[in-house]
Amino acid sequence: MRGLVVGAAAFSMALAACGGGAAQRTGTGGREPGTGAQGPGTVEIRAVEYAFEGVPASLPSGATTFVMRNVGQEPHMIFFVRIEGTDMSLEELFELSEKRSQKFVEEVGGIQQPVAAGKTGEVTLDLETGRYAYVCFVSAPDGDAHYAKGMFGELTVT
């Protein structure tokens, strides 16, 4: 686990250092639960300790609105990156140095401000075809980041 935590920290620094990406609108997580309509291009996500529920394995390309409801007790966020040029697993990418991981990830955006328990955040991203990872970078009370506890996943945009 130590390697995953250290590697993931390098991965998150690489994400922060990446530029560009798809067109985006970043949400802050301030609206009340249940106030958004679900329609085409909308994905409803539930954030719990320490997992995301409701993220599909694949999505069609184009504008997608992610509505994340925090049903856990701790704050959560969701951040997306596009993975290119490798078929490494997310765990393998977490193990890479910051410099090496930058070669394979492109920042896309997400709900970058922590969403409090019982609240909902929203972001619309214009997703291109490809492989994506989503991650929660909030720290747990014990000091470990949520992604180090398994709060990350992968999806494919077709």
Short mmCIF file of N, CA, C and O in Angstrom, two decimals, residues 3-127:
data_model
loop_
_atom_site.label_atom_id
_atom_site.label_comp_id
_atom_site.label_asym_id
_atom_site.label_seq_id
_atom_site.Cartn_x
_atom_site.Cartn_y
_atom_site.Cartn_z
N GLY A 3 3.58 1.91 -1.62
CA GLY A 3 3.91 2.29 -2.98
C GLY A 3 2.74 2.96 -3.67
O GLY A 3 2.90 3.92 -4.39
N LEU A 4 1.54 2.44 -3.44
CA LEU A 4 0.35 3.04 -4.05
C LEU A 4 0.15 4.45 -3.53
O LEU A 4 -0.13 5.36 -4.30
N VAL A 5 0.33 4.66 -2.24
CA VAL A 5 0.14 5.99 -1.67
C VAL A 5 1.20 6.95 -2.21
O VAL A 5 0.88 8.04 -2.67
N VAL A 6 2.46 6.55 -2.20
CA VAL A 6 3.52 7.42 -2.70
C VAL A 6 3.36 7.63 -4.20
O VAL A 6 3.43 8.76 -4.69
N GLY A 7 3.09 6.57 -4.95
CA GLY A 7 2.90 6.69 -6.38
C GLY A 7 1.69 7.53 -6.71
O GLY A 7 1.70 8.34 -7.64
N ALA A 8 0.62 7.39 -5.96
CA ALA A 8 -0.59 8.16 -6.21
C ALA A 8 -0.34 9.64 -5.94
O ALA A 8 -0.89 10.49 -6.63
N ALA A 9 0.47 9.94 -4.94
CA ALA A 9 0.80 11.34 -4.69
C ALA A 9 1.52 11.92 -5.89
O ALA A 9 1.24 13.04 -6.31
N ALA A 10 2.45 11.17 -6.46
CA ALA A 10 3.14 11.63 -7.66
C ALA A 10 2.16 11.78 -8.81
O ALA A 10 2.22 12.74 -9.58
N PHE A 11 1.23 10.84 -8.94
CA PHE A 11 0.21 10.89 -9.98
C PHE A 11 -0.64 12.14 -9.81
O PHE A 11 -0.90 12.86 -10.77
N SER A 12 -1.05 12.46 -8.58
CA SER A 12 -1.88 13.64 -8.36
C SER A 12 -1.09 14.91 -8.65
O SER A 12 -1.65 15.87 -9.19
N MET A 13 0.20 14.94 -8.32
CA MET A 13 1.01 16.11 -8.66
C MET A 13 1.11 16.25 -10.16
O MET A 13 1.06 17.35 -10.70
N ALA A 14 1.24 15.13 -10.85
CA ALA A 14 1.29 15.17 -12.30
C ALA A 14 -0.02 15.70 -12.86
O ALA A 14 -0.03 16.48 -13.81
N LEU A 15 -1.13 15.29 -12.28
CA LEU A 15 -2.42 15.77 -12.73
C LEU A 15 -2.51 17.28 -12.56
O LEU A 15 -3.00 17.99 -13.43
N ALA A 16 -2.06 17.76 -11.43
CA ALA A 16 -2.12 19.19 -11.17
C ALA A 16 -1.23 19.96 -12.14
O ALA A 16 -1.52 21.09 -12.49
N ALA A 17 -0.14 19.34 -12.57
CA ALA A 17 0.80 20.00 -13.46
C ALA A 17 0.38 19.94 -14.92
O ALA A 17 0.86 20.71 -15.73
N CYS A 18 -0.53 19.02 -15.25
CA CYS A 18 -0.98 18.87 -16.64
C CYS A 18 -1.80 20.08 -17.03
O CYS A 18 -2.50 20.65 -16.24
N GLY A 19 -1.74 20.42 -18.28
CA GLY A 19 -2.55 21.52 -18.77
C GLY A 19 -3.47 21.04 -19.87
O GLY A 19 -3.40 19.91 -20.30
N GLY A 20 -4.34 21.93 -20.31
CA GLY A 20 -5.20 21.63 -21.45
C GLY A 20 -6.30 20.68 -21.08
O GLY A 20 -6.70 20.56 -19.95
N GLY A 21 -6.78 19.98 -22.09
CA GLY A 21 -7.86 19.03 -21.89
C GLY A 21 -9.09 19.48 -22.62
O GLY A 21 -9.10 20.45 -23.35
N ALA A 22 -10.15 18.74 -22.44
CA ALA A 22 -11.41 19.02 -23.10
C ALA A 22 -12.07 20.24 -22.49
O ALA A 22 -11.76 20.63 -21.37
N ALA A 23 -12.98 20.83 -23.24
CA ALA A 23 -13.74 21.96 -22.72
C ALA A 23 -14.47 21.51 -21.47
O ALA A 23 -14.95 20.39 -21.38
N GLN A 24 -14.56 22.40 -20.49
CA GLN A 24 -15.16 21.98 -19.23
C GLN A 24 -15.83 23.14 -18.53
O GLN A 24 -15.54 24.29 -18.79
N ARG A 25 -16.72 22.82 -17.61
CA ARG A 25 -17.27 23.76 -16.64
C ARG A 25 -17.12 23.06 -15.31
O ARG A 25 -17.63 21.96 -15.12
N THR A 26 -16.43 23.65 -14.39
CA THR A 26 -16.17 23.00 -13.12
C THR A 26 -17.18 23.43 -12.08
O THR A 26 -17.39 24.62 -11.87
N GLY A 27 -17.80 22.46 -11.43
CA GLY A 27 -18.75 22.73 -10.36
C GLY A 27 -18.04 22.81 -9.03
O GLY A 27 -16.95 22.30 -8.86
N THR A 28 -18.68 23.46 -8.09
CA THR A 28 -18.08 23.62 -6.77
C THR A 28 -18.74 22.78 -5.70
O THR A 28 -18.26 22.73 -4.58
N GLY A 29 -19.84 22.15 -6.02
CA GLY A 29 -20.45 21.28 -5.03
C GLY A 29 -21.36 21.98 -4.06
O GLY A 29 -21.60 21.48 -2.97
N GLY A 30 -21.93 23.13 -4.40
CA GLY A 30 -22.71 23.87 -3.44
C GLY A 30 -24.21 23.70 -3.51
O GLY A 30 -24.90 24.26 -2.69
N ARG A 31 -24.77 22.96 -4.44
CA ARG A 31 -26.23 22.93 -4.52
C ARG A 31 -26.82 21.85 -3.63
O ARG A 31 -26.14 20.93 -3.22
N GLU A 32 -28.09 21.96 -3.37
CA GLU A 32 -28.80 21.01 -2.52
C GLU A 32 -29.08 19.72 -3.26
O GLU A 32 -29.28 19.73 -4.48
N PRO A 33 -29.11 18.57 -2.58
CA PRO A 33 -29.41 17.31 -3.23
C PRO A 33 -30.80 17.34 -3.85
O PRO A 33 -31.71 17.95 -3.32
N GLY A 34 -30.91 16.64 -4.98
CA GLY A 34 -32.21 16.46 -5.60
C GLY A 34 -32.72 17.66 -6.38
O GLY A 34 -33.88 17.68 -6.79
N THR A 35 -31.89 18.69 -6.62
CA THR A 35 -32.38 19.87 -7.32
C THR A 35 -32.05 19.86 -8.80
O THR A 35 -32.40 20.78 -9.50
N GLY A 36 -31.39 18.82 -9.30
CA GLY A 36 -31.05 18.76 -10.72
C GLY A 36 -31.89 17.73 -11.44
O GLY A 36 -32.28 16.72 -10.88
N ALA A 37 -32.18 18.00 -12.70
CA ALA A 37 -32.94 17.05 -13.52
C ALA A 37 -31.97 16.10 -14.20
O ALA A 37 -30.91 16.52 -14.65
N GLN A 38 -32.34 14.83 -14.28
CA GLN A 38 -31.52 13.88 -14.99
C GLN A 38 -32.08 13.74 -16.40
O GLN A 38 -33.27 13.59 -16.59
N GLY A 39 -31.22 13.82 -17.38
CA GLY A 39 -31.63 13.69 -18.77
C GLY A 39 -30.53 13.06 -19.57
O GLY A 39 -29.56 12.56 -19.01
N PRO A 40 -30.66 13.12 -20.91
CA PRO A 40 -29.59 12.57 -21.76
C PRO A 40 -28.26 13.25 -21.45
O PRO A 40 -28.21 14.45 -21.21
N GLY A 41 -27.21 12.48 -21.41
CA GLY A 41 -25.90 13.03 -21.13
C GLY A 41 -25.64 13.34 -19.67
O GLY A 41 -24.71 14.04 -19.35
N THR A 42 -26.47 12.82 -18.79
CA THR A 42 -26.29 13.05 -17.36
C THR A 42 -25.98 11.73 -16.66
O THR A 42 -26.62 10.72 -16.92
N VAL A 43 -24.97 11.76 -15.79
CA VAL A 43 -24.60 10.58 -15.01
C VAL A 43 -24.74 10.95 -13.54
O VAL A 43 -24.13 11.90 -13.06
N GLU A 44 -25.59 10.20 -12.82
CA GLU A 44 -25.78 10.40 -11.38
C GLU A 44 -24.77 9.51 -10.64
O GLU A 44 -24.73 8.30 -10.86
N ILE A 45 -23.97 10.11 -9.78
CA ILE A 45 -22.94 9.40 -9.02
C ILE A 45 -23.23 9.58 -7.54
O ILE A 45 -23.60 10.66 -7.09
N ARG A 46 -23.02 8.51 -6.78
CA ARG A 46 -23.11 8.57 -5.32
C ARG A 46 -21.68 8.40 -4.79
O ARG A 46 -21.00 7.45 -5.17
N ALA A 47 -21.27 9.30 -3.92
CA ALA A 47 -19.97 9.21 -3.28
C ALA A 47 -20.17 8.72 -1.85
O ALA A 47 -20.98 9.27 -1.11
N VAL A 48 -19.45 7.67 -1.49
CA VAL A 48 -19.48 7.10 -0.14
C VAL A 48 -18.04 6.91 0.32
O VAL A 48 -17.12 7.13 -0.43
N GLU A 49 -17.86 6.48 1.55
CA GLU A 49 -16.51 6.16 2.02
C GLU A 49 -16.19 4.73 1.59
O GLU A 49 -16.84 3.82 2.03
N TYR A 50 -15.29 4.44 0.83
CA TYR A 50 -14.39 5.17 -0.03
C TYR A 50 -14.56 4.63 -1.43
O TYR A 50 -13.72 3.90 -1.95
N ALA A 51 -15.66 5.02 -2.07
CA ALA A 51 -16.00 4.52 -3.39
C ALA A 51 -16.96 5.47 -4.10
O ALA A 51 -17.62 6.29 -3.45
N PHE A 52 -17.00 5.33 -5.41
CA PHE A 52 -18.00 6.00 -6.23
C PHE A 52 -18.98 4.93 -6.70
O PHE A 52 -18.58 3.86 -7.12
N GLU A 53 -20.27 5.22 -6.64
CA GLU A 53 -21.30 4.31 -7.12
C GLU A 53 -22.03 4.97 -8.28
O GLU A 53 -22.28 6.19 -8.24
N GLY A 54 -22.35 4.19 -9.31
CA GLY A 54 -23.15 4.71 -10.41
C GLY A 54 -22.37 5.19 -11.61
O GLY A 54 -22.96 5.66 -12.57
N VAL A 55 -21.03 5.12 -11.57
CA VAL A 55 -20.25 5.53 -12.73
C VAL A 55 -20.25 4.36 -13.71
O VAL A 55 -19.80 3.27 -13.37
N PRO A 56 -20.75 4.58 -14.92
CA PRO A 56 -20.80 3.48 -15.88
C PRO A 56 -19.41 3.11 -16.38
O PRO A 56 -18.48 3.92 -16.30
N ALA A 57 -19.27 1.90 -16.89
CA ALA A 57 -17.99 1.45 -17.45
C ALA A 57 -17.69 2.16 -18.77
O ALA A 57 -16.53 2.33 -19.13
N SER A 58 -18.74 2.59 -19.49
CA SER A 58 -18.52 3.31 -20.74
C SER A 58 -19.61 4.35 -20.95
O SER A 58 -20.72 4.23 -20.41
N LEU A 59 -19.25 5.37 -21.73
CA LEU A 59 -20.15 6.47 -22.06
C LEU A 59 -19.92 6.86 -23.51
O LEU A 59 -18.81 6.72 -24.02
N PRO A 60 -20.93 7.43 -24.18
CA PRO A 60 -20.69 7.98 -25.52
C PRO A 60 -19.93 9.30 -25.41
O PRO A 60 -20.03 10.00 -24.39
N SER A 61 -19.17 9.64 -26.44
CA SER A 61 -18.44 10.91 -26.43
C SER A 61 -19.41 12.08 -26.48
O SER A 61 -20.57 11.93 -26.84
N GLY A 62 -18.90 13.24 -26.10
CA GLY A 62 -19.71 14.46 -26.11
C GLY A 62 -19.89 15.02 -24.71
O GLY A 62 -19.27 14.57 -23.75
N ALA A 63 -20.75 16.01 -24.63
CA ALA A 63 -20.99 16.68 -23.35
C ALA A 63 -21.71 15.73 -22.39
O ALA A 63 -22.72 15.14 -22.74
N THR A 64 -21.15 15.59 -21.21
CA THR A 64 -21.74 14.76 -20.17
C THR A 64 -21.74 15.55 -18.87
O THR A 64 -20.73 16.12 -18.48
N THR A 65 -22.90 15.59 -18.22
CA THR A 65 -23.01 16.24 -16.92
C THR A 65 -22.94 15.17 -15.84
O THR A 65 -23.71 14.21 -15.86
N PHE A 66 -21.98 15.31 -14.95
CA PHE A 66 -21.82 14.40 -13.81
C PHE A 66 -22.41 15.10 -12.60
O PHE A 66 -22.00 16.21 -12.25
N VAL A 67 -23.39 14.47 -11.98
CA VAL A 67 -24.02 14.98 -10.77
C VAL A 67 -23.62 14.03 -9.64
O VAL A 67 -24.01 12.87 -9.64
N MET A 68 -22.79 14.52 -8.73
CA MET A 68 -22.29 13.68 -7.63
C MET A 68 -22.97 14.06 -6.33
O MET A 68 -22.84 15.19 -5.85
N ARG A 69 -23.71 13.11 -5.78
CA ARG A 69 -24.35 13.30 -4.48
C ARG A 69 -23.49 12.63 -3.42
O ARG A 69 -23.18 11.44 -3.52
N ASN A 70 -23.11 13.38 -2.41
CA ASN A 70 -22.31 12.83 -1.32
C ASN A 70 -23.25 12.23 -0.28
O ASN A 70 -23.88 12.95 0.48
N VAL A 71 -23.34 10.90 -0.27
CA VAL A 71 -24.17 10.21 0.71
C VAL A 71 -23.33 9.65 1.85
O VAL A 71 -23.84 8.95 2.72
N GLY A 72 -22.04 9.99 1.85
CA GLY A 72 -21.15 9.57 2.92
C GLY A 72 -21.12 10.61 4.04
O GLY A 72 -21.89 11.57 4.04
N GLN A 73 -20.20 10.40 4.98
CA GLN A 73 -20.04 11.32 6.11
C GLN A 73 -18.90 12.31 5.89
O GLN A 73 -18.89 13.37 6.49
N GLU A 74 -17.93 11.94 5.05
CA GLU A 74 -16.78 12.79 4.78
C GLU A 74 -17.00 13.56 3.48
O GLU A 74 -17.79 13.13 2.64
N PRO A 75 -16.30 14.69 3.30
CA PRO A 75 -16.39 15.39 2.01
C PRO A 75 -15.74 14.54 0.91
O PRO A 75 -14.84 13.73 1.18
N HIS A 76 -16.22 14.72 -0.33
CA HIS A 76 -15.66 14.01 -1.48
C HIS A 76 -15.60 14.94 -2.67
O HIS A 76 -16.31 15.95 -2.72
N MET A 77 -14.77 14.60 -3.64
CA MET A 77 -14.68 15.29 -4.92
C MET A 77 -14.48 14.22 -5.98
O MET A 77 -14.26 13.05 -5.66
N ILE A 78 -14.59 14.61 -7.24
CA ILE A 78 -14.29 13.67 -8.33
C ILE A 78 -13.55 14.45 -9.40
O ILE A 78 -13.95 15.55 -9.79
N PHE A 79 -12.43 13.89 -9.82
CA PHE A 79 -11.55 14.53 -10.80
C PHE A 79 -11.28 13.53 -11.91
O PHE A 79 -11.03 12.35 -11.64
N PHE A 80 -11.34 13.98 -13.17
CA PHE A 80 -11.17 13.12 -14.33
C PHE A 80 -9.89 13.45 -15.08
O PHE A 80 -9.56 14.63 -15.25
N VAL A 81 -9.20 12.41 -15.56
CA VAL A 81 -8.07 12.57 -16.47
C VAL A 81 -8.24 11.59 -17.62
O VAL A 81 -8.83 10.52 -17.46
N ARG A 82 -7.73 11.97 -18.76
CA ARG A 82 -7.71 11.08 -19.93
C ARG A 82 -6.36 10.39 -19.95
O ARG A 82 -5.32 11.03 -19.76
N ILE A 83 -6.37 9.08 -20.15
CA ILE A 83 -5.15 8.28 -20.18
C ILE A 83 -4.85 7.95 -21.63
O ILE A 83 -5.70 7.41 -22.33
N GLU A 84 -3.63 8.26 -22.08
CA GLU A 84 -3.24 8.00 -23.46
C GLU A 84 -1.86 7.38 -23.52
O GLU A 84 -1.01 7.65 -22.67
N GLY A 85 -1.65 6.54 -24.52
CA GLY A 85 -0.32 6.03 -24.79
C GLY A 85 0.13 4.88 -23.91
O GLY A 85 1.32 4.55 -23.89
N THR A 86 -0.78 4.28 -23.16
CA THR A 86 -0.41 3.15 -22.31
C THR A 86 -1.63 2.28 -22.04
O THR A 86 -2.76 2.77 -22.05
N ASP A 87 -1.36 1.00 -21.79
CA ASP A 87 -2.43 0.12 -21.35
C ASP A 87 -2.21 -0.31 -19.89
O ASP A 87 -2.82 -1.24 -19.41
N MET A 88 -1.35 0.44 -19.18
CA MET A 88 -1.11 0.16 -17.77
C MET A 88 -2.39 0.33 -16.96
O MET A 88 -3.22 1.17 -17.29
N SER A 89 -2.53 -0.46 -15.90
CA SER A 89 -3.66 -0.30 -14.98
C SER A 89 -3.49 1.01 -14.21
O SER A 89 -2.40 1.59 -14.16
N LEU A 90 -4.56 1.45 -13.58
CA LEU A 90 -4.46 2.65 -12.76
C LEU A 90 -3.46 2.47 -11.63
O LEU A 90 -2.69 3.37 -11.32
N GLU A 91 -3.45 1.29 -11.04
CA GLU A 91 -2.50 1.02 -9.97
C GLU A 91 -1.06 1.14 -10.47
O GLU A 91 -0.20 1.68 -9.77
N GLU A 92 -0.80 0.66 -11.69
CA GLU A 92 0.55 0.79 -12.27
C GLU A 92 0.88 2.25 -12.55
O GLU A 92 2.00 2.69 -12.30
N LEU A 93 -0.09 3.02 -13.02
CA LEU A 93 0.14 4.45 -13.24
C LEU A 93 0.44 5.16 -11.93
O LEU A 93 1.28 6.05 -11.87
N PHE A 94 -0.25 4.77 -10.84
CA PHE A 94 0.01 5.37 -9.53
C PHE A 94 1.45 5.14 -9.07
O PHE A 94 2.00 5.92 -8.32
N GLU A 95 2.03 4.04 -9.51
CA GLU A 95 3.39 3.69 -9.10
C GLU A 95 4.47 4.50 -9.82
O GLU A 95 5.61 4.52 -9.39
N LEU A 96 4.12 5.15 -10.93
CA LEU A 96 5.10 5.88 -11.72
C LEU A 96 5.55 7.16 -11.03
O LEU A 96 4.82 7.74 -10.23
N SER A 97 6.72 7.62 -11.42
CA SER A 97 7.19 8.92 -10.94
C SER A 97 6.33 10.01 -11.56
O SER A 97 5.63 9.80 -12.56
N GLU A 98 6.38 11.19 -10.98
CA GLU A 98 5.61 12.31 -11.50
C GLU A 98 5.96 12.58 -12.96
O GLU A 98 5.08 12.73 -13.81
N LYS A 99 7.25 12.62 -13.27
CA LYS A 99 7.69 12.91 -14.64
C LYS A 99 7.17 11.88 -15.63
O LYS A 99 6.69 12.21 -16.70
N ARG A 100 7.24 10.63 -15.27
CA ARG A 100 6.79 9.56 -16.19
C ARG A 100 5.27 9.54 -16.33
O ARG A 100 4.75 9.34 -17.42
N SER A 101 4.55 9.77 -15.25
CA SER A 101 3.09 9.74 -15.33
C SER A 101 2.55 10.86 -16.20
O SER A 101 1.51 10.71 -16.84
N GLN A 102 3.25 12.00 -16.26
CA GLN A 102 2.81 13.12 -17.09
C GLN A 102 2.72 12.75 -18.56
O GLN A 102 1.97 13.36 -19.30
N LYS A 103 3.47 11.75 -18.97
CA LYS A 103 3.45 11.32 -20.37
C LYS A 103 2.14 10.63 -20.74
O LYS A 103 1.81 10.52 -21.92
N PHE A 104 1.38 10.17 -19.74
CA PHE A 104 0.22 9.33 -20.01
C PHE A 104 -1.12 9.93 -19.59
O PHE A 104 -2.15 9.35 -19.88
N VAL A 105 -1.13 11.05 -18.89
CA VAL A 105 -2.39 11.61 -18.40
C VAL A 105 -2.58 13.04 -18.87
O VAL A 105 -1.62 13.80 -19.00
N GLU A 106 -3.84 13.38 -19.14
CA GLU A 106 -4.22 14.73 -19.54
C GLU A 106 -5.39 15.15 -18.64
O GLU A 106 -6.40 14.45 -18.57
N GLU A 107 -5.24 16.27 -17.98
CA GLU A 107 -6.28 16.79 -17.10
C GLU A 107 -7.53 17.10 -17.90
O GLU A 107 -7.47 17.72 -18.95
N VAL A 108 -8.68 16.67 -17.39
CA VAL A 108 -9.96 16.93 -18.04
C VAL A 108 -10.81 17.86 -17.18
O VAL A 108 -11.45 18.75 -17.67
N GLY A 109 -10.80 17.66 -15.87
CA GLY A 109 -11.58 18.50 -14.96
C GLY A 109 -12.44 17.68 -14.04
O GLY A 109 -12.34 16.46 -14.00
N GLY A 110 -13.30 18.34 -13.33
CA GLY A 110 -14.19 17.64 -12.42
C GLY A 110 -14.72 18.56 -11.35
O GLY A 110 -14.62 19.77 -11.46
N ILE A 111 -15.27 17.96 -10.33
CA ILE A 111 -15.74 18.71 -9.16
C ILE A 111 -14.53 18.81 -8.25
O ILE A 111 -14.18 17.87 -7.55
N GLN A 112 -13.87 19.96 -8.31
CA GLN A 112 -12.56 20.11 -7.67
C GLN A 112 -12.62 20.63 -6.24
O GLN A 112 -11.63 20.58 -5.53
N GLN A 113 -13.77 21.13 -5.82
CA GLN A 113 -13.94 21.55 -4.44
C GLN A 113 -14.67 20.43 -3.70
O GLN A 113 -15.62 19.86 -4.24
N PRO A 114 -14.23 20.08 -2.51
CA PRO A 114 -14.90 19.01 -1.77
C PRO A 114 -16.40 19.31 -1.57
O PRO A 114 -16.78 20.43 -1.28
N VAL A 115 -17.20 18.27 -1.77
CA VAL A 115 -18.64 18.35 -1.59
C VAL A 115 -18.95 17.78 -0.20
O VAL A 115 -18.60 16.64 0.10
N ALA A 116 -19.60 18.56 0.64
CA ALA A 116 -19.91 18.16 2.01
C ALA A 116 -20.95 17.04 2.03
O ALA A 116 -21.72 16.86 1.08
N ALA A 117 -20.98 16.31 3.12
CA ALA A 117 -21.97 15.25 3.32
C ALA A 117 -23.37 15.82 3.12
O ALA A 117 -23.68 16.92 3.59
N GLY A 118 -24.19 15.09 2.36
CA GLY A 118 -25.56 15.50 2.12
C GLY A 118 -25.73 16.50 1.01
O GLY A 118 -26.85 16.87 0.67
N LYS A 119 -24.64 16.98 0.42
CA LYS A 119 -24.70 17.98 -0.66
C LYS A 119 -24.44 17.30 -2.00
O LYS A 119 -24.02 16.15 -2.08
N THR A 120 -24.67 18.08 -3.07
CA THR A 120 -24.47 17.58 -4.42
C THR A 120 -23.63 18.57 -5.20
O THR A 120 -23.80 19.78 -5.07
N GLY A 121 -22.71 18.06 -6.01
CA GLY A 121 -21.91 18.87 -6.91
C GLY A 121 -22.16 18.44 -8.33
O GLY A 121 -22.62 17.32 -8.59
N GLU A 122 -21.85 19.32 -9.26
CA GLU A 122 -22.14 19.04 -10.67
C GLU A 122 -21.06 19.63 -11.56
O GLU A 122 -20.55 20.72 -11.28
N VAL A 123 -20.72 18.92 -12.61
CA VAL A 123 -19.79 19.43 -13.61
C VAL A 123 -20.18 18.85 -14.97
O VAL A 123 -20.64 17.71 -15.05
N THR A 124 -20.02 19.65 -16.00
CA THR A 124 -20.25 19.19 -17.37
C THR A 124 -18.91 19.17 -18.08
O THR A 124 -18.19 20.18 -18.09
N LEU A 125 -18.58 18.02 -18.66
CA LEU A 125 -17.32 17.84 -19.39
C LEU A 125 -17.62 17.42 -20.81
O LEU A 125 -18.53 16.62 -21.04
N ASP A 126 -16.85 17.91 -21.76
CA ASP A 126 -16.96 17.49 -23.15
C ASP A 126 -15.93 16.39 -23.36
O ASP A 126 -14.75 16.67 -23.54
N LEU A 127 -16.38 15.15 -23.32
CA LEU A 127 -15.47 14.00 -23.34
C LEU A 127 -15.22 13.50 -24.76
O LEU A 127 -16.16 13.25 -25.51
#
